[in-house]
Every structure is written in structure tokens, then in C-alpha cells.
């Protein structure tokens, strides 16, 4: 078995998710190769050689890959994947975008968002917003898989000494072009990999109160900020804060849910956190069923009190 | 321009799914089924483009059992002009659905397919991308804004760090995210009118597609349960627990 993992990076740094996907690859077994594809991303590939358990880093540099459009990425990966038994990437906005194209062009099924490796051909994945887990066996010759990063402990950043192989590959279908990119620059830790997440819901009532109450708390805890769908839809924060079935999946050491009722779609994104705290004025809110520590009260009082006591 | 909108019949989003007692699948009998919420958003997007005069015809398609007729009638009541059911009792995987849709695209020649980004039952998030690949078309997934031109569409997408806008060549596949629009409800007069709109039924064999699953479902089970927690009385007790019991701060 030889496994190809596709790295997630921003042409400068490897994203943490990659090390979790490598852990899933190692749970499958066999030799693991890592593809770093991008624009001027040699430094990323060089750093990736040290990752624990990687035998070979494949580097593809191509200007068309700067924005890693799905058509481009899929064509590139397709041209490299034929000698492998498994193809893995993170179930991130990026992996979800291009991976199904590869599966379709290989004429194989894709296993999305796996949380467990049961055998090299058998995997478990959450369905129905994580209310149930399905264990599925694939008969395909190449297993195409996206991995839920939070379900696998990251491999070590050091200790490896992978060989580096440059690959020439051009791909530009010319079908799509990025015309604008609006990234929210934040000095906070990345939501998916933060140790502490402070998340707000509709109970915050407005964008002003969301930031006035939750930012100081997050500052004290060096936490990332998250939100429920209702908070995003109401415009308190932008879309990339959404935690849940159809947003981001997080599993920090500490998740503090403020003014969030705990709909299944929200729980789907944070239920695997180590410790969950819920602050809600409704003692019957479903969020309390998954909270280790629940505090019934008005968030307008409780949150400032908590912040100043820290 | 013609637009094709695939719609899936799924367990209503308000119902918590449970495994069948023998673990062979998810219990669905007697439970409320609805149109996948992301497909409602896709329908709404198509209808607004039609209302704006940019789209001439909306064709709704569903692949699944006979009961999917109900979902298609909903689509017709919302504003689809006609519907196609690809009827089968096989449990369909996204790849099979993408292959069925491909044949229908070749038959109908739409310039745009608008899909939901994921179905809330299997949470696969694959079908739109697979369809685009099989057709060799551009794709724009997770759309929160669509501006349609004649040869291109400008689509804003929800990505991990924020938003990205793509200019994609038509024909193309777009998949919808939550913020694209707020879907309307079907009105009673429109529900009545929908009964008279054309609904064609085909089978996978008619379309020459083998829909045999490549995946074997071995079992469906409850996920590992979380230990129930406690309620604390005040901030002081919460801090004490976080510091001394959970040791997370
Ligand atoms: C297709 C689909 C996908 C979805 N995907 C997601 C997803 O990915 N993530 C997600 O989060 N949701 C998702 N949802 C939405 C989900 O069903 C809920 O509607 C949403 O999570 C509710 O957000 P909320 O808890 O902030 O709001 P509400 O349910 O309105 O809860 C607000 C809570 O705040 C409390 N509150 C109000 N005022 C105060 C106060 N002063 N002090 C303390 N507490 C207070 C209330 O008691 C209440 O419990 C999805 C829904 C659908 C249909």
C-alpha cells in the first residue's frame, strides 16, 4: 500500500489539518507520500520533509495553482494518483471542493469526512449531522477519502527525513479565475486548531454585543471565536466563524458556548470538544445535555463577570 | 437559458436520526421527509434568476424512490416548470447520481446546474463537484452570491478563511451555501397549479447508467456518547471546576 496525502497550505505554511490527515494515513498503514502543490511553495515542501512518518514529499510548483481552483487541483492530483492505493485530504473547504472531481474522474466512490480507520478498506464516517456513524467498506482499487482532522491526533512536526521529489505538472483548464479574495485577517488562533474556542449564538443579540462581550473573553483565554449559524445569518460575524454540520468542525480542549441553544446541526461541529461549557438563560436548552459545565444565567452578566475573574 | 436543479428527499432537518435496531441503516419509517434544505436554496436561486429574466426554464430532477414525486411536486409548486424523476429503489451514492444527472444534462442542454452543497442525510458534499467533473465543466461550490452573465458567472464562495469570488465559464455547476438566499414557501394556489405541471418518470436503465453501489454499508450505530455534565451555580464555581477539575485553564 502506498498512500498519497495532499497537503493543505497557503504557499507559506503548512496548515495544521495536514498533520491530522497524515495520522489517518498512518492508521491505514503502508508508505505515505505528501503532495505539496502550489505557487512558490518550495519552503512548505522543505519544512514538510521533517514531518513524522512521511517517506516522500512531492513538490509541484505552478502559477495556476496559486488559488488552487478545483478544476486545476483535480487534474493535477489525477495525473499523480495512479500508483497509489489511497488518496487522502482534509475535509476542509478546499478538500471538499476538488476531491470529488478526482473521485468522479477515477470512477470511484469517495468517502467523505472519515473519523475512524477500521481497516485499509473500511472506514467510519458521521452521517445525519453526526447523529449516527456509518461504517463502510470500499471495493474500489483507489480509495478516495477526505478526513475529519479533529478525529485524528496530529503526527509530530519533526523526526522525519522524507526525500523531496520535484514533479513537473501543468494544469490550467482555464475554466475559472479568482477575481477577488477577502480573507478575514485575525490575530487570533485558527478556529479549527485552537486550544480554546469561545462561540456565540443568537442570544448575543447584535454584532456589537457579540464583539463587546466575547472578544475580551477570547483575549483572556487566547481563544478563537466561533458562532452558530443563527449568529452568522444575523450578521454578527462572518461566515467562516460558523461551527456545525455545514460549517467548521472543531474539537478544542475547551469550548464555551454562549447564547447557543444546541441544535443538532450545531452540536455536530463541537460535540467532540474535550470540555464543553454552556452559558444560557434557558435551563432546558439542549446545549446543556452535552455540556460538562452548564451555567444558567443572563449572558450579559455572566460573561463580563467571567472575563474579569480570569 | 435553461437551468437544472437536482432535489433530494431527505429526513426533515428537525428530526434526530437514529440507527435501526439491527444496525442495518437509519430508521426512516413513519418519519417526516422534506426537500434537502440546500436544494431549497438552489431552487430559490433558480427562481430568482427566472424572475429577473435571466433564466427561461427551470427543470427539477430527483433520483430515488417513487416517493420523490412529492419532493418534485414541491419544486414545481415553488417555481420549477417541469420535473424529471429517475426512479429506483437502489440506495444511490453521489457518483451514481452524478452519472444520472450527466445524461440528463446532455439531453436537456442547460447552461447551468444549481445543486445544494450537501444533502443533510449522507452529508457527502460530492454530487455537484462530481457532475461538473464528468461534464468537464467549471464549478463554483458553496456559493453565497451569484451574478449571471451570458458566457460567465461571477460567484462568491464561502471558504475557510472568508470569501472568494470566481469568474467561471458557462456552462457550469454551482452549489449553494446557507447565505445565498432565504427560500420562499410554496403558496396554496401554486401547490394546486403544480399538480398540472409535467412530471416525467425514467429509470436508470432508460438513461443507460449502472447505479450499483461501490460501497458496502457494514453497520450504522450511535456515535460514542458524551458523559453528562453538571450545572454550576455561579462564575466562581465554574472557574474552580475549569481550573481544578477539568484543568483546562
Ligand atoms: C441545512 C441546515 C444546516 C445548518 N447548519 C448549521 C451549522 O452548521 N451550525 C449551526 O450552528 N447551525 C446550523 N443550522 C441551524 C440550526 O438548526 C439552529 O437554527 C442554529 O444552530 C441556532 O442557533 P442559536 O443556537 O444561536 O440560536 P437559537 O436556537 O435561537 O438559540 C439562542 C439561545 O440563546 C439563549 N439566550 C437568549 N438570550 C440570552 C441571554 N440574555 N443570556 C443567555 N442566553 C440567552 C436562548 O435561551 C437560546 O437557547 C443549520 C440548519 C439547517 C436547516
Coordinates of C-alpha atoms and ligand atoms in Angstrom, one line a residue:
Chain A
X1 CA 0.0 0.0 0.0
X2 CA 1.2 3.5 -0.8
X3 CA -0.8 6.5 0.3
X4 CA -0.9 9.9 -1.2
X5 CA -1.8 12.7 1.2
X6 CA -2.5 16.1 -0.3
X7 CA -1.1 18.9 1.9
X8 CA -3.2 21.9 2.8
X9 CA -1.1 25.2 2.9
X10 CA -1.2 28.8 2.0
X11 CA 2.1 28.7 -0.1
X12 CA 4.0 29.7 3.0
X13 CA 2.9 27.5 5.9
X14 CA 1.5 24.0 6.2
X15 CA -1.9 24.1 7.8
X16 CA -2.3 22.0 11.0
X17 CA -5.0 19.9 9.3
X18 CA -2.3 18.2 7.2
X19 CA -0.7 16.6 10.2
X20 CA -4.0 15.1 11.3
X21 CA -4.6 13.7 7.8
X22 CA -1.2 12.1 7.9
X23 CA -2.2 10.4 11.2
X24 CA -5.2 8.9 9.4
X25 CA -2.9 7.8 6.6
X26 CA -0.6 6.1 9.1
X27 CA -3.6 4.4 10.7
X28 CA -4.2 2.8 7.3
X29 CA -0.6 1.6 7.1
X30 CA 1.9 1.5 4.3
X31 CA 4.2 4.1 2.8
X32 CA 3.0 7.7 3.0
X33 CA 3.8 10.4 0.4
X34 CA 2.8 14.0 0.8
X35 CA 1.9 16.3 -2.2
X36 CA 2.7 20.0 -1.8
X37 CA 1.2 21.7 -4.8
X38 CA 1.0 25.5 -5.1
X39 CA 2.8 28.6 -6.3
X40 CA 6.3 29.3 -4.9
X41 CA 5.7 26.8 -2.2
X42 CA 9.1 25.1 -2.0
X43 CA 9.6 26.3 1.6
X44 CA 6.4 24.5 2.6
X45 CA 7.7 21.3 1.0
X46 CA 11.1 21.6 2.6
X47 CA 9.5 22.0 6.1
X48 CA 7.2 19.1 5.4
X49 CA 10.2 16.7 4.9
X50 CA 10.6 16.8 8.7
X51 CA 7.1 15.6 9.4
X52 CA 7.0 12.3 11.2
X53 CA 6.3 9.2 9.1
X54 CA 6.4 10.8 5.6
X55 CA 8.6 8.8 3.1
X56 CA 8.5 11.2 0.2
X57 CA 7.4 14.8 -0.4
X58 CA 6.2 15.6 -3.9
X59 CA 6.6 19.2 -4.9
X60 CA 4.6 20.8 -7.7
X61 CA 5.0 24.5 -8.4
X62 CA 2.7 26.1 -10.9
X63 CA 1.3 29.6 -11.1
X64 CA -2.1 28.3 -12.0
X65 CA -2.2 26.6 -8.5
X66 CA -1.9 29.9 -6.6
X67 CA -5.6 29.8 -5.8
X68 CA -5.9 26.1 -6.2
X69 CA -9.1 26.2 -8.3
X70 CA -10.9 22.9 -8.1
X71 CA -10.5 22.1 -11.8
X72 CA -6.8 22.6 -11.7
X73 CA -6.2 20.8 -8.5
X74 CA -8.3 17.8 -9.6
X75 CA -6.4 17.5 -12.9
X76 CA -3.1 17.7 -11.1
X77 CA -3.9 15.1 -8.5
X78 CA -5.4 12.9 -11.1
X79 CA -2.2 12.9 -13.1
X80 CA -0.2 11.7 -10.0
X81 CA -2.6 9.3 -8.2
X82 CA -2.4 6.2 -10.4
X83 CA 0.3 4.4 -8.4
X84 CA -1.4 4.8 -5.1
X85 CA -3.9 2.7 -3.2
X86 CA -5.3 5.6 -1.2
X87 CA -5.7 9.3 -1.7
X88 CA -6.4 11.5 1.3
X89 CA -7.0 15.2 2.0
X90 CA -8.6 17.2 4.8
X91 CA -12.4 17.6 4.7
X92 CA -11.8 21.4 4.6
X93 CA -13.5 23.9 2.3
X94 CA -10.6 23.2 -0.1
X95 CA -10.5 19.4 0.1
X96 CA -14.3 19.2 -0.2
X97 CA -14.1 21.4 -3.3
X98 CA -11.7 19.4 -5.5
X99 CA -11.6 15.9 -4.2
X100 CA -15.0 14.7 -5.6
X101 CA -13.8 15.7 -9.0
X102 CA -10.9 13.4 -8.7
X103 CA -13.1 10.5 -7.5
X104 CA -15.5 11.1 -10.4
X105 CA -12.8 11.1 -13.0
X106 CA -11.3 7.9 -11.5
X107 CA -14.8 6.4 -11.5
X108 CA -14.6 5.6 -7.8
X109 CA -16.8 6.4 -4.8
X110 CA -15.5 9.0 -2.3
X111 CA -15.6 8.5 1.4
X112 CA -16.2 11.9 2.9
X113 CA -15.2 13.1 6.4
X114 CA -14.0 9.9 7.9
X115 CA -13.5 9.8 11.7
X116 CA -12.1 6.2 12.1
X117 CA -10.0 3.8 10.1
X118 CA -11.4 0.3 10.7
X119 CA -9.3 -1.5 8.1
X120 CA -7.4 -0.4 5.0
X121 CA -10.7 -0.7 3.0
X122 CA -13.2 0.1 5.8
X123 CA -13.9 3.4 7.4
X124 CA -16.4 5.1 9.7
X125 CA -17.9 8.4 9.0
X126 CA -20.7 10.5 10.6
X127 CA -23.9 11.0 8.7
X128 CA -27.1 12.8 9.6
X129 CA -25.3 15.7 11.3
X130 CA -23.3 13.2 13.3
X131 CA -26.4 11.7 14.9
X132 CA -25.3 8.3 13.6
X133 CA -22.0 6.9 12.4
X134 CA -21.8 4.6 9.4
X135 CA -19.1 2.0 8.8
X136 CA -18.5 1.5 5.1
X137 CA -16.3 -0.8 3.1
X138 CA -15.0 0.3 -0.3
X139 CA -14.4 -2.1 -3.2
X140 CA -12.6 0.5 -5.3
X141 CA -9.0 0.0 -6.3
X142 CA -8.1 3.5 -5.2
X143 CA -9.8 4.7 -2.0
X144 CA -10.5 8.4 -2.2
X145 CA -11.0 9.9 1.2
X146 CA -11.5 13.2 3.0
X147 CA -10.6 13.2 6.7
X148 CA -12.1 14.9 9.6
X149 CA -9.0 16.4 11.1
X150 CA -10.2 16.6 14.7
X151 CA -10.8 12.9 14.8
X152 CA -7.1 12.0 14.4
X153 CA -4.2 13.1 16.7
X154 CA -1.7 15.1 14.7
X155 CA 1.6 13.4 13.8
X156 CA 4.8 15.1 15.2
X157 CA 6.2 18.1 13.3
X158 CA 9.7 16.7 13.5
X159 CA 11.6 13.5 13.4
X160 CA 11.1 12.6 9.7
X161 CA 13.5 12.9 6.8
X162 CA 11.5 12.5 3.7
X163 CA 13.1 12.6 0.3
X164 CA 12.0 15.5 -1.9
X165 CA 10.9 14.9 -5.4
X166 CA 10.0 17.7 -7.8
X167 CA 7.3 17.0 -10.3
X168 CA 6.6 18.9 -13.4
X169 CA 2.9 19.2 -13.9
X170 CA 1.0 21.9 -15.7
X171 CA -2.7 22.1 -15.5
X172 CA -4.9 25.0 -16.3
X173 CA -8.3 24.2 -17.7
X174 CA -8.9 28.0 -17.9
X175 CA -12.5 27.4 -16.8
X176 CA -12.4 29.5 -13.7
X177 CA -10.5 32.5 -12.4
X178 CA -10.4 34.1 -9.0
X179 CA -11.3 37.8 -9.2
X180 CA -11.5 38.6 -5.5
X181 CA -10.3 37.2 -2.2
X182 CA -11.5 38.6 1.1
X183 CA -9.7 36.8 3.9
X184 CA -10.5 37.9 7.4
X185 CA -7.2 38.6 9.0
X186 CA -7.3 37.9 12.6
X187 CA -4.6 37.8 15.2
X188 CA -6.5 35.0 16.9
X189 CA -5.6 31.3 16.7
X190 CA -7.2 29.4 13.8
X191 CA -10.7 28.2 14.7
X192 CA -10.1 24.6 13.7
X193 CA -6.8 24.2 15.6
X194 CA -7.3 26.5 18.6
X195 CA -7.0 25.0 22.1
X196 CA -9.9 27.2 23.4
X197 CA -12.9 28.3 21.4
X198 CA -15.4 30.9 22.6
X199 CA -18.6 30.6 20.5
X200 CA -21.6 32.9 20.4
X201 CA -25.2 32.4 19.2
X202 CA -28.4 34.4 18.6
X203 CA -28.5 35.1 22.3
X204 CA -25.8 37.8 21.8
X205 CA -28.5 39.8 20.1
X206 CA -26.2 42.1 17.9
X207 CA -22.8 42.3 16.2
X208 CA -21.9 45.0 18.7
X209 CA -22.7 42.8 21.7
X210 CA -21.0 39.8 20.1
X211 CA -17.7 41.6 19.9
X212 CA -18.1 43.7 23.1
X213 CA -18.8 40.6 25.3
X214 CA -16.9 37.7 23.6
X215 CA -13.7 39.4 22.3
X216 CA -12.4 40.3 25.8
X217 CA -13.2 36.8 27.0
X218 CA -11.4 35.3 24.0
X219 CA -8.5 37.6 24.6
X220 CA -8.1 36.4 28.1
X221 CA -8.2 32.8 27.1
X222 CA -6.1 33.2 23.9
X223 CA -9.1 31.6 22.2
X224 CA -10.5 31.5 18.7
X225 CA -14.0 32.9 18.1
X226 CA -16.8 30.7 16.7
X227 CA -20.5 31.2 16.1
X228 CA -23.8 29.4 15.5
X229 CA -25.5 29.6 12.1
X230 CA -28.1 32.0 13.6
X231 CA -25.3 34.4 14.6
X232 CA -23.8 34.3 11.2
X233 CA -27.1 34.6 9.4
X234 CA -27.9 37.6 11.6
X235 CA -24.7 39.3 10.6
X236 CA -23.0 39.3 14.0
X237 CA -19.9 37.7 12.4
X238 CA -18.8 36.4 9.0
X239 CA -19.4 33.0 7.5
X240 CA -16.1 31.5 8.4
X241 CA -17.0 31.6 12.1
X242 CA -19.8 29.0 11.7
X243 CA -19.4 25.8 13.6
X244 CA -21.5 22.9 12.8
X245 CA -22.8 20.2 10.4
X246 CA -22.4 22.6 7.5
X247 CA -19.7 24.8 8.9
X248 CA -16.4 24.0 10.7
X249 CA -15.8 21.0 12.8
X250 CA -13.8 21.8 16.0
X251 CA -12.6 19.8 19.0
X252 CA -10.7 22.1 21.3
X253 CA -9.7 21.4 24.9
X254 CA -12.3 23.9 25.9
X255 CA -15.4 25.1 24.0
X256 CA -17.5 27.8 25.6
X257 CA -21.0 28.2 24.0
X258 CA -22.6 31.5 24.9
X259 CA -26.3 32.1 24.0
X260 CA -26.4 29.0 21.8
X261 CA -29.4 26.7 22.1
X262 CA -27.6 23.5 20.9
X263 CA -29.4 22.4 17.7
X264 CA -28.2 19.1 16.4
X265 CA -26.6 20.9 13.4
X266 CA -24.5 23.0 15.9
X267 CA -23.6 20.0 18.1
X268 CA -22.4 18.2 15.0
X269 CA -19.5 20.7 14.9
X270 CA -18.4 20.8 18.5
X271 CA -19.5 17.6 20.3
X272 CA -16.0 16.1 20.2
X273 CA -14.5 19.0 22.3
X274 CA -12.8 17.8 25.4
X275 CA -14.6 20.1 27.9
X276 CA -17.8 22.0 27.0
X277 CA -19.1 25.0 28.9
X278 CA -22.6 26.3 28.2
X279 CA -23.9 29.7 29.3
X280 CA -27.6 30.1 28.5
X281 CA -30.6 31.6 30.3
X282 CA -32.9 28.7 29.4
X283 CA -32.3 25.8 31.8
X284 CA -33.9 23.4 29.3
X285 CA -31.7 24.4 26.3
X286 CA -30.4 21.2 24.6
X287 CA -26.8 22.5 24.8
X288 CA -26.8 21.6 28.5
X289 CA -27.2 17.9 27.5
X290 CA -23.6 17.9 26.1
X291 CA -22.1 20.5 28.4
X292 CA -19.7 19.3 31.1
X293 CA -20.4 22.6 33.0
X294 CA -23.6 24.4 32.5
X295 CA -24.3 27.9 33.9
X296 CA -27.9 29.1 33.7
X297 CA -27.9 32.8 33.6
X298 CA -28.1 36.0 31.5
X299 CA -25.0 36.2 29.4
X300 CA -24.9 40.0 29.7
X301 CA -24.0 39.5 33.3
X302 CA -22.2 36.2 33.3
X303 CA -19.8 36.8 30.5
X304 CA -18.3 40.1 31.8
X305 CA -18.1 38.5 35.3
X306 CA -16.2 35.5 33.9
X307 CA -13.9 37.7 31.9
X308 CA -12.9 39.9 34.8
X309 CA -12.4 36.9 37.1
X310 CA -9.9 35.3 34.7
Chain B
X1 CA -31.1 30.0 -20.5
X2 CA -32.2 26.7 -19.1
X3 CA -31.3 25.7 -15.5
X4 CA -31.4 22.3 -14.0
X5 CA -31.9 21.9 -10.2
X6 CA -31.5 18.5 -8.6
X7 CA -33.5 18.0 -5.4
X8 CA -33.2 15.2 -2.9
X9 CA -35.8 13.8 -0.5
X10 CA -34.3 13.6 3.0
X11 CA -35.3 13.1 6.6
X12 CA -36.6 16.5 7.8
X13 CA -33.8 18.6 9.5
X14 CA -35.8 18.9 12.7
X15 CA -35.8 15.1 13.3
X16 CA -32.8 13.5 15.0
X17 CA -31.8 10.3 13.1
X18 CA -31.5 7.0 14.9
X19 CA -30.0 3.7 13.8
X20 CA -32.4 0.8 13.2
X21 CA -32.3 -1.8 16.0
X22 CA -30.3 -4.2 13.8
X23 CA -27.8 -1.5 12.7
X24 CA -28.6 -2.1 9.0
X25 CA -29.4 1.5 8.4
X26 CA -31.2 4.6 9.7
X27 CA -34.8 4.4 10.9
X28 CA -36.9 6.4 8.4
X29 CA -40.3 4.7 8.5
X30 CA -43.2 6.9 9.6
X31 CA -40.9 10.0 9.9
X32 CA -41.3 13.3 8.1
X33 CA -39.4 13.7 4.9
X34 CA -38.6 17.0 3.2
X35 CA -36.7 18.6 0.4
X36 CA -33.0 18.8 1.4
X37 CA -32.6 22.4 2.7
X38 CA -29.7 23.2 0.5
X39 CA -31.7 22.2 -2.5
X40 CA -34.5 24.6 -1.4
X41 CA -31.8 27.3 -1.6
X42 CA -30.8 26.1 -5.1
X43 CA -34.5 26.2 -6.2
X44 CA -34.8 29.7 -4.8
X45 CA -31.7 30.8 -6.6
X46 CA -33.0 29.5 -9.9
X47 CA -36.4 31.1 -9.4
X48 CA -34.9 34.5 -8.7
X49 CA -32.8 34.2 -11.8
X50 CA -36.0 33.4 -13.8
X51 CA -37.9 36.3 -12.1
X52 CA -35.0 38.6 -13.2
X53 CA -35.5 37.4 -16.8
X54 CA -32.1 35.7 -17.0
X55 CA -33.5 32.1 -17.0
X56 CA -36.2 30.8 -19.3
X57 CA -36.9 27.4 -17.9
X58 CA -36.2 25.5 -14.6
X59 CA -36.2 21.7 -14.6
X60 CA -36.2 20.0 -11.3
X61 CA -34.8 16.5 -11.1
X62 CA -34.9 13.9 -8.3
X63 CA -33.3 10.5 -8.3
X64 CA -34.7 7.9 -5.9
X65 CA -37.9 6.1 -5.0
X66 CA -41.4 6.8 -6.2
X67 CA -41.9 8.9 -3.1
X68 CA -39.5 11.6 -4.5
X69 CA -42.5 12.6 -6.7
X70 CA -43.6 14.5 -3.6
X71 CA -40.4 16.4 -3.5
X72 CA -40.6 17.2 -7.2
X73 CA -44.2 18.5 -6.7
X74 CA -42.8 20.8 -4.0
X75 CA -40.2 22.0 -6.5
X76 CA -42.9 22.6 -9.1
X77 CA -45.0 24.5 -6.6
X78 CA -42.0 26.7 -5.7
X79 CA -41.5 27.6 -9.4
X80 CA -39.9 24.8 -11.5
X81 CA -41.5 24.5 -14.9
X82 CA -41.2 20.7 -15.2
X83 CA -39.8 17.8 -13.4
X84 CA -38.0 14.5 -14.1
X85 CA -37.9 11.6 -11.6
X86 CA -35.3 8.9 -12.1
X87 CA -37.0 6.2 -10.2
X88 CA -35.1 3.4 -8.5
X89 CA -35.2 1.5 -5.2
X90 CA -31.4 1.2 -5.1
X91 CA -29.6 3.3 -2.4
X92 CA -27.9 5.8 -4.6
X93 CA -24.3 7.0 -4.0
X94 CA -23.3 10.5 -5.1
X95 CA -21.3 9.1 -8.0
X96 CA -24.4 7.3 -9.4
X97 CA -26.5 10.4 -9.0
X98 CA -23.8 12.5 -10.8
X99 CA -23.8 10.0 -13.7
X100 CA -27.6 10.1 -14.0
X101 CA -27.6 13.9 -13.9
X102 CA -24.9 13.9 -16.6
X103 CA -27.1 12.0 -19.0
X104 CA -30.0 14.4 -18.3
X105 CA -27.7 17.4 -18.8
X106 CA -26.7 16.0 -22.2
X107 CA -30.3 15.6 -23.1
X108 CA -31.6 18.9 -21.8
X109 CA -28.6 21.1 -22.6
X110 CA -28.9 23.5 -19.7
X111 CA -26.3 26.3 -19.3
X112 CA -26.3 26.0 -15.5
X113 CA -26.9 23.3 -12.9
X114 CA -27.6 24.6 -9.4
X115 CA -27.2 22.0 -6.6
X116 CA -27.3 22.1 -2.8
X117 CA -23.7 21.8 -1.5
X118 CA -24.6 18.8 0.6
X119 CA -27.5 16.6 1.5
X120 CA -28.2 16.6 5.2
X121 CA -28.7 12.8 5.3
X122 CA -25.4 11.4 4.0
X123 CA -23.5 14.7 4.4
X124 CA -21.3 13.7 1.5
X125 CA -20.8 17.0 -0.3
X126 CA -19.9 15.4 -3.6
X127 CA -22.6 15.3 -6.2
X128 CA -22.2 18.8 -7.8
X129 CA -18.5 18.5 -8.0
X130 CA -18.7 15.0 -9.5
X131 CA -21.2 16.2 -12.1
X132 CA -19.0 19.1 -13.0
X133 CA -16.0 16.8 -13.5
X134 CA -17.9 14.2 -15.5
X135 CA -19.1 17.0 -17.8
X136 CA -15.7 18.8 -17.9
X137 CA -17.4 21.9 -16.7
X138 CA -16.3 24.6 -14.3
X139 CA -17.7 24.6 -10.8
X140 CA -18.3 27.1 -8.0
X141 CA -19.2 25.4 -4.8
X142 CA -20.5 26.9 -1.5
X143 CA -22.0 29.9 -3.2
X144 CA -23.3 32.9 -1.2
X145 CA -23.8 35.2 -4.2
X146 CA -24.4 34.5 -7.9
X147 CA -24.2 37.1 -10.8
X148 CA -25.1 35.5 -14.1
X149 CA -23.7 36.8 -17.4
X150 CA -24.1 35.3 -20.8
X151 CA -20.8 33.4 -21.0
X152 CA -19.6 33.7 -17.5
X153 CA -21.0 33.8 -14.0
X154 CA -19.4 35.6 -11.0
X155 CA -19.8 33.6 -7.9
X156 CA -18.8 34.4 -4.3
X157 CA -17.9 31.3 -2.3
X158 CA -17.7 30.7 1.4
X159 CA -14.2 29.3 2.1
X160 CA -12.3 28.6 5.3
X161 CA -10.7 32.0 5.8
X162 CA -13.5 34.2 4.4
X163 CA -14.9 34.7 0.9
X164 CA -13.6 34.2 -2.6
X165 CA -15.1 35.4 -5.9
X166 CA -14.7 33.3 -9.0
X167 CA -15.4 34.1 -12.6
X168 CA -16.5 30.8 -14.1
X169 CA -17.1 29.9 -17.8
X170 CA -20.6 28.7 -18.6
X171 CA -21.9 26.1 -18.8
X172 CA -21.1 25.3 -15.1
X173 CA -22.3 23.8 -11.9
X174 CA -22.9 25.9 -8.8
X175 CA -23.5 24.5 -5.4
X176 CA -25.3 26.6 -2.7
X177 CA -24.4 27.6 0.8
X178 CA -26.7 28.8 3.5
X179 CA -26.3 32.5 3.0
X180 CA -27.2 32.6 -0.7
X181 CA -30.9 33.4 0.0
X182 CA -33.8 32.6 2.2
X183 CA -36.1 30.2 0.3
X184 CA -39.8 31.1 -0.1
X185 CA -42.7 28.8 0.9
X186 CA -45.0 27.3 -1.7
X187 CA -48.4 29.0 -1.7
X188 CA -51.6 27.1 -1.8
X189 CA -52.6 28.2 -5.3
X190 CA -49.1 27.3 -6.6
X191 CA -49.4 23.9 -4.9
X192 CA -52.6 23.3 -6.8
X193 CA -51.1 24.5 -10.1
X194 CA -48.1 22.3 -9.6
X195 CA -50.3 19.2 -9.9
X196 CA -50.8 20.0 -13.5
X197 CA -47.2 20.7 -14.4
X198 CA -45.4 17.9 -16.3
X199 CA -43.5 15.2 -14.3
X200 CA -41.7 12.7 -16.4
X201 CA -40.5 9.4 -14.9
X202 CA -37.5 7.5 -16.2
X203 CA -35.3 4.7 -14.8
X204 CA -31.5 4.4 -14.6
X205 CA -31.7 1.8 -17.3
X206 CA -33.5 4.3 -19.6
X207 CA -30.5 6.5 -19.1
X208 CA -28.0 3.7 -19.6
X209 CA -26.5 4.2 -16.2
X210 CA -25.3 1.4 -13.8
X211 CA -26.1 2.7 -10.3
X212 CA -24.8 -0.3 -8.4
X213 CA -23.1 0.8 -5.2
X214 CA -19.3 0.5 -4.9
X215 CA -19.6 0.9 -1.1
X216 CA -20.9 -1.7 1.3
X217 CA -22.6 -0.3 4.4
X218 CA -21.5 -2.6 7.1
X219 CA -23.3 -1.0 10.0
X220 CA -24.9 2.1 11.4
X221 CA -24.5 2.9 15.1
X222 CA -24.9 5.7 17.6
X223 CA -21.7 7.7 18.0
X224 CA -19.8 7.4 21.3
X225 CA -21.9 9.1 23.9
X226 CA -20.7 12.1 25.9
X227 CA -20.8 11.8 29.7
X228 CA -23.5 14.0 31.1
X229 CA -22.2 17.1 32.9
X230 CA -23.3 19.2 35.8
X231 CA -24.8 22.6 36.3
X232 CA -22.7 25.1 38.3
X233 CA -24.3 27.8 40.4
X234 CA -22.1 30.8 39.5
X235 CA -19.0 32.1 37.8
X236 CA -16.8 31.3 40.8
X237 CA -17.8 27.6 40.8
X238 CA -17.3 27.4 37.0
X239 CA -13.8 28.8 37.3
X240 CA -13.0 26.4 40.1
X241 CA -14.1 23.4 38.1
X242 CA -12.3 24.5 35.0
X243 CA -9.0 25.1 36.9
X244 CA -9.1 22.2 39.4
X245 CA -11.3 19.5 38.0
X246 CA -11.0 19.8 34.2
X247 CA -7.6 21.6 34.3
X248 CA -8.2 23.4 31.0
X249 CA -7.4 26.9 32.2
Ligands
LIG1 C1 -29.5 22.8 6.5 C2 -29.1 23.4 7.8 C3 -27.8 23.5 8.2 C4 -27.5 24.0 9.4 N1 -26.1 24.1 9.7 C5 -25.8 24.6 10.9 C6 -24.5 24.7 11.3 O1 -23.5 24.3 10.6 N2 -24.2 25.3 12.5 C7 -25.2 25.8 13.4 O2 -24.9 26.4 14.4 N3 -26.5 25.7 13.0 C8 -26.8 25.2 11.8 N4 -28.1 25.1 11.4 C9 -29.1 25.9 12.2 C10 -29.6 25.2 13.5 O3 -30.7 24.4 13.2 C11 -30.1 26.3 14.5 O4 -31.1 27.1 13.9 C12 -29.0 27.2 15.0 O5 -27.8 26.5 15.4 C13 -29.5 28.1 16.1 O6 -28.5 29.0 16.5 P1 -28.5 29.6 18.0 O7 -28.4 28.5 19.0 O8 -27.5 30.7 18.0 O9 -30.0 30.3 18.1 P2 -31.3 29.9 19.0 O10 -31.6 28.5 18.7 O11 -32.2 31.0 18.7 O12 -30.7 30.0 20.4 C14 -30.4 31.1 21.1 C15 -30.1 30.7 22.5 O13 -29.7 31.9 23.2 C16 -30.3 31.9 24.5 N5 -30.3 33.2 25.0 C17 -31.0 34.3 24.5 N6 -30.8 35.4 25.3 C18 -29.9 35.1 26.2 C19 -29.3 35.8 27.3 N7 -29.5 37.1 27.5 N8 -28.5 35.1 28.1 C20 -28.2 33.8 27.9 N9 -28.8 33.0 26.9 C21 -29.6 33.7 26.1 C22 -31.6 31.2 24.3 O14 -32.1 30.7 25.6 C23 -31.4 30.2 23.3 O15 -31.1 29.0 23.8 C24 -28.5 24.5 10.2 C25 -29.8 24.4 9.9 C26 -30.2 23.8 8.7 C27 -31.6 23.7 8.3

